[in-house]
Short mmCIF file of C-alpha atoms in Angstrom, two decimals:
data_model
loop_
_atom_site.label_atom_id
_atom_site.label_comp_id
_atom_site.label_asym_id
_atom_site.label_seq_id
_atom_site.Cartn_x
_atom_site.Cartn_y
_atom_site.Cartn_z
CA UNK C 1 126.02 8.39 3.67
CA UNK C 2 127.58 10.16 0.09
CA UNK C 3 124.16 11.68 -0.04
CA UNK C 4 124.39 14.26 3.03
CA UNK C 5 121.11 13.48 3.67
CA UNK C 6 120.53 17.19 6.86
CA UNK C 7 116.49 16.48 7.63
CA UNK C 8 114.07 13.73 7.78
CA UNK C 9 112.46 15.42 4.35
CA UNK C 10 115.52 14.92 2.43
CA UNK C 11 115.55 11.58 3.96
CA UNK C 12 111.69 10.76 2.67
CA UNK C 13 112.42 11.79 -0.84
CA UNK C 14 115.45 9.40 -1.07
CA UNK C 15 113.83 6.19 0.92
CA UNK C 16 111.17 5.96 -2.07
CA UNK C 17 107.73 4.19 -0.49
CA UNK C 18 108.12 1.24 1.87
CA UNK C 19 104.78 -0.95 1.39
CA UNK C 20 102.35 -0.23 4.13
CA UNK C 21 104.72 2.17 6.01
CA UNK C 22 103.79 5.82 7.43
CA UNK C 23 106.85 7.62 7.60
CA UNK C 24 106.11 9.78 10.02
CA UNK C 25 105.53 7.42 12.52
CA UNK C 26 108.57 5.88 12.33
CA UNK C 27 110.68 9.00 11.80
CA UNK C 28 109.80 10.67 14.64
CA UNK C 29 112.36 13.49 16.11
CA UNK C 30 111.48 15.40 19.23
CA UNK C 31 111.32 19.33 18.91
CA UNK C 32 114.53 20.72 18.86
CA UNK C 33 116.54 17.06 18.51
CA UNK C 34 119.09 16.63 16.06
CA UNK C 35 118.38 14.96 12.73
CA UNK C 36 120.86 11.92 12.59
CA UNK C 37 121.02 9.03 10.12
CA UNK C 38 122.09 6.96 13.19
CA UNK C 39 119.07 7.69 14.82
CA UNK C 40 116.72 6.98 11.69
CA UNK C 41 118.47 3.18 11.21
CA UNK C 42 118.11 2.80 14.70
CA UNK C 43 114.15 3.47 14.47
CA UNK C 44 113.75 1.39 11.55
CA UNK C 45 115.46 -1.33 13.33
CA UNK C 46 112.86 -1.48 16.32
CA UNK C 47 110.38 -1.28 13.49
CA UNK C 48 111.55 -4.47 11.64
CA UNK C 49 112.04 -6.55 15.30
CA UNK C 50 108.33 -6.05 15.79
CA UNK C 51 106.52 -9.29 15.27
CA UNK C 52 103.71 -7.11 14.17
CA UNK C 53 105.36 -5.66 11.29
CA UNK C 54 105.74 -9.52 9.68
CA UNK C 55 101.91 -10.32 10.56
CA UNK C 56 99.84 -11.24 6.96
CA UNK C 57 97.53 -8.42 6.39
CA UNK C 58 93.64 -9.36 7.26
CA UNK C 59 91.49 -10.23 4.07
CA UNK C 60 88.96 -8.13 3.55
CA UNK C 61 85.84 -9.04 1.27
CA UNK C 62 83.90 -6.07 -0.62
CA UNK C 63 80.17 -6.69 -1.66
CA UNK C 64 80.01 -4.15 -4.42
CA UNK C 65 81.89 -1.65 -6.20
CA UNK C 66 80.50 1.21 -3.90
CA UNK C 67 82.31 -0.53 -0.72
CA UNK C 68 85.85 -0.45 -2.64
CA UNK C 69 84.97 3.38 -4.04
CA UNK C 70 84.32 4.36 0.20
CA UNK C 71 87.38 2.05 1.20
CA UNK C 72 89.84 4.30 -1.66
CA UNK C 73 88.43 7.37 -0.27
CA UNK C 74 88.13 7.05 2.92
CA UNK C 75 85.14 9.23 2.84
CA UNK C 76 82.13 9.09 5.64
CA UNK C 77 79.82 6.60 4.94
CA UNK C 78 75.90 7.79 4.66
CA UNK C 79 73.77 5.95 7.51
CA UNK C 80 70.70 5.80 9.00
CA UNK C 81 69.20 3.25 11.77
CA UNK C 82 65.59 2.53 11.44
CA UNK C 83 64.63 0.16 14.71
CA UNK C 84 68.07 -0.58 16.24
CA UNK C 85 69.56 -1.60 12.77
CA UNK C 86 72.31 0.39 10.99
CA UNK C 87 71.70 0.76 6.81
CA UNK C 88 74.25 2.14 4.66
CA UNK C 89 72.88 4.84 2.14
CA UNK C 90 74.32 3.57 -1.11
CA UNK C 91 75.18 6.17 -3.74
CA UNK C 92 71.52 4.89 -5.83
CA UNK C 93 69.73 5.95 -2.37
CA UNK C 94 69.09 2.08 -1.32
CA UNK C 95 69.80 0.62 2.39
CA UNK C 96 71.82 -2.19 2.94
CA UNK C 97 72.33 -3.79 6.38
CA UNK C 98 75.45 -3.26 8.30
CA UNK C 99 76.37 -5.72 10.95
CA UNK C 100 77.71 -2.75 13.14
CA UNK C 101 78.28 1.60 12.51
CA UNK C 102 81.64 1.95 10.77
CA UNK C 103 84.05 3.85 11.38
CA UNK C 104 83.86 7.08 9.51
CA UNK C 105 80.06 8.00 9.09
CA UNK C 106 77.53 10.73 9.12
CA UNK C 107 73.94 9.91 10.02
CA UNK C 108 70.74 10.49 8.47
CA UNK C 109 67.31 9.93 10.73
CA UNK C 110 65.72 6.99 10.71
CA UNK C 111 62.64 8.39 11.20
CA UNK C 112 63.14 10.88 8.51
CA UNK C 113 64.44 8.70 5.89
CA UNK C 114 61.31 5.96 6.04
CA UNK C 115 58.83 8.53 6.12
CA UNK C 116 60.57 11.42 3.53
CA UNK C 117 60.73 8.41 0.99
CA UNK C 118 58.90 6.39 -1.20
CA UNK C 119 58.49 2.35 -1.39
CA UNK C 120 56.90 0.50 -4.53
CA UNK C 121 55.07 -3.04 -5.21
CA UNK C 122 53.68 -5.05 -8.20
CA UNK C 123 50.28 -5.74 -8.20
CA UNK C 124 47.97 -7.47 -10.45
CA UNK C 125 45.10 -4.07 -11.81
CA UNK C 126 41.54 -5.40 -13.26
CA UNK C 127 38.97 -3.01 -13.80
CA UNK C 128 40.90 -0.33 -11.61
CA UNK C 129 41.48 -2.52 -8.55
CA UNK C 130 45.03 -4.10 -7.47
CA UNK C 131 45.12 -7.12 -6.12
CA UNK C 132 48.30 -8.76 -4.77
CA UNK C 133 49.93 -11.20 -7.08
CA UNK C 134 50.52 -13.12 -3.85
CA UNK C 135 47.45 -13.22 -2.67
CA UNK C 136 44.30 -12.20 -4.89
CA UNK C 137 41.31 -11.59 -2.17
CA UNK C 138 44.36 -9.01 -0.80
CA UNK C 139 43.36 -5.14 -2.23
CA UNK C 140 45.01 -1.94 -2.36
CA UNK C 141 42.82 1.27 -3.10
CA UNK C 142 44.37 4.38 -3.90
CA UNK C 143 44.43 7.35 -1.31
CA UNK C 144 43.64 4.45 1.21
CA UNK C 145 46.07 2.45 3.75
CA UNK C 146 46.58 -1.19 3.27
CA UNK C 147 47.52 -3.40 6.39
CA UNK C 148 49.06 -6.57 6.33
CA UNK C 149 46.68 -9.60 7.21
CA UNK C 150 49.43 -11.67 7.99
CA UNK C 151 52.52 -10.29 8.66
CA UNK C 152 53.72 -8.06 6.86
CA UNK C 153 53.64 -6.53 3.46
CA UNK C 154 56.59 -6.46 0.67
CA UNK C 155 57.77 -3.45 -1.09
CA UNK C 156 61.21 -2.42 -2.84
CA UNK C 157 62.91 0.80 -3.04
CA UNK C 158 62.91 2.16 -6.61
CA UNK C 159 66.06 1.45 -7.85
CA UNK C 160 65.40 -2.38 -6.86
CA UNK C 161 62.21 -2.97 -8.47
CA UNK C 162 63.67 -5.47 -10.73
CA UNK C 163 64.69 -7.20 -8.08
CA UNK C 164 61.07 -8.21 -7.57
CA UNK C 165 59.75 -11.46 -7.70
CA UNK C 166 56.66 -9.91 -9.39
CA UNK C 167 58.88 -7.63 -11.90
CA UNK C 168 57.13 -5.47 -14.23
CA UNK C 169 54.07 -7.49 -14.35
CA UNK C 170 50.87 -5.69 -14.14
CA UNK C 171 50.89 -2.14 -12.32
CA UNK C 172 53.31 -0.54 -9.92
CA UNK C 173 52.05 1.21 -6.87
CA UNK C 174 53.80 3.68 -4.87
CA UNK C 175 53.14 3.98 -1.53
CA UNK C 176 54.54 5.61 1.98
CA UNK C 177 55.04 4.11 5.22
CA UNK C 178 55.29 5.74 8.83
CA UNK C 179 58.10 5.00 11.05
CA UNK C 180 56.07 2.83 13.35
CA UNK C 181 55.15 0.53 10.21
CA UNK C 182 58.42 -0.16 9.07
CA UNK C 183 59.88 -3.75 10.19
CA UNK C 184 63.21 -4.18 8.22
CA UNK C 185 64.66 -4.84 5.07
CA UNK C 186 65.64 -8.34 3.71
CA UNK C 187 68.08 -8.55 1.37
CA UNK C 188 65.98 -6.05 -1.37
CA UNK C 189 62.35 -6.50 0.28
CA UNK C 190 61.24 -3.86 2.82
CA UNK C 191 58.73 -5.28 5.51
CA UNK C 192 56.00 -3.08 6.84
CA UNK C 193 53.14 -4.01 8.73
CA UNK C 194 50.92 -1.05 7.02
CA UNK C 195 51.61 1.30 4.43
CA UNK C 196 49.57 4.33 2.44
CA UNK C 197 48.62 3.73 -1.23
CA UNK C 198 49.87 7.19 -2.89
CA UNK C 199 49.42 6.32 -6.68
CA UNK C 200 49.72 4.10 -9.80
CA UNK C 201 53.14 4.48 -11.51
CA UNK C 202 52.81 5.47 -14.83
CA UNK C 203 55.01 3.10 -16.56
CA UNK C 204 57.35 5.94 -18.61
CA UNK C 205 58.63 6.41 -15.15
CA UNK C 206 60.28 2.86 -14.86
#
């Protein structure tokens, strides 16, 4: 009360930072009320009788450091849904699966994502043909489409190519898929039932 604390800014600059607590929430004067200190202890005493207030904070679990970086920031998250599933954009322009949209976001096509980028696969080259590693009577030509006999075919997005089980043996193809093609991804494979064979990978470039 020595202080002759007159307005709620004074009053912020003396309370210091209460853990978890927006001020002005709390604080809260109607236009053209009176600033009183008996007013302010009487709002932070409905504050601390809420059982709320006392409640352990929910855990949350990050997968990787780009999660924590968008948490700190609180900046929109880069999405796109390709076939009723939401991907987040990561910063090394990979998708991961999201269980639902969050909260702050900005959205990239689908459709324009898929077909504006590239996908890549490992393939066993003899003589100027490439043959799957998986299965060897399966071809890809160049300039041609390839369809899956079974189910689908497996690529990766660039910057996961090590993450495939074939990594850096034999030849890398590049290749483009249409919307239509494009199943999912799982964990770092993309599905696609059909894809276009654009070119070998010159290996400087990975």
């Amino acid at each position: 009360m020595d202080l002759n604390i007159k307005n709620v800014e004074q009053l912020k600059e003396h309370l210091g930072g209460m853990y978890g607590i927006n001020y002005d929430k709390i604080i809260n004067f109607n236009e053209g009320e009176e600033f009183s200190l008996d007013k302010v202890i009487d709002m932070i005493e409905d504050l601390c009788l809420d059982e709320d207030y006392f409640k352990k904070p929910e855990e949350v679990k990050f997968d990787d450091l780009d999660d924590v970086i968008d948490t700190i920031k609180k900046k929109n998250i880069k999405i796109t849904i390709v076939k009723d599933k939401v991907y987040k954009i990561k910063y090394n322009n990979t998708l991961k699966l999201l269980p639902l949209k969050p909260a702050f976001y900005d959205e990239v096509s689908g459709k324009e994502y898929i077909e504006n980028n590239r996908f890549y696969k490992f393939v066993e080259k003899k003589d100027n043909t490439y043959k799957s590693h998986w299965d060897s009577n399966f071809t890809y030509k160049i300039g041609e489409e390839a369809e899956a006999k079974g189910d689908f075919l497996y690529f990766n997005e660039k910057n996961e190519i090590d993450k495939s089980s074939y990594k850096f043996n034999g030849a890398l193809l590049e290749v483009k898929i249409e919307y239509n093609d494009f199943h999912k991804k799982d964990g770092s494979n993309i599905l696609a039932k059909k894809c276009y064979v654009v070119r070998e990978v010159p290996e400087e470039e990975y």
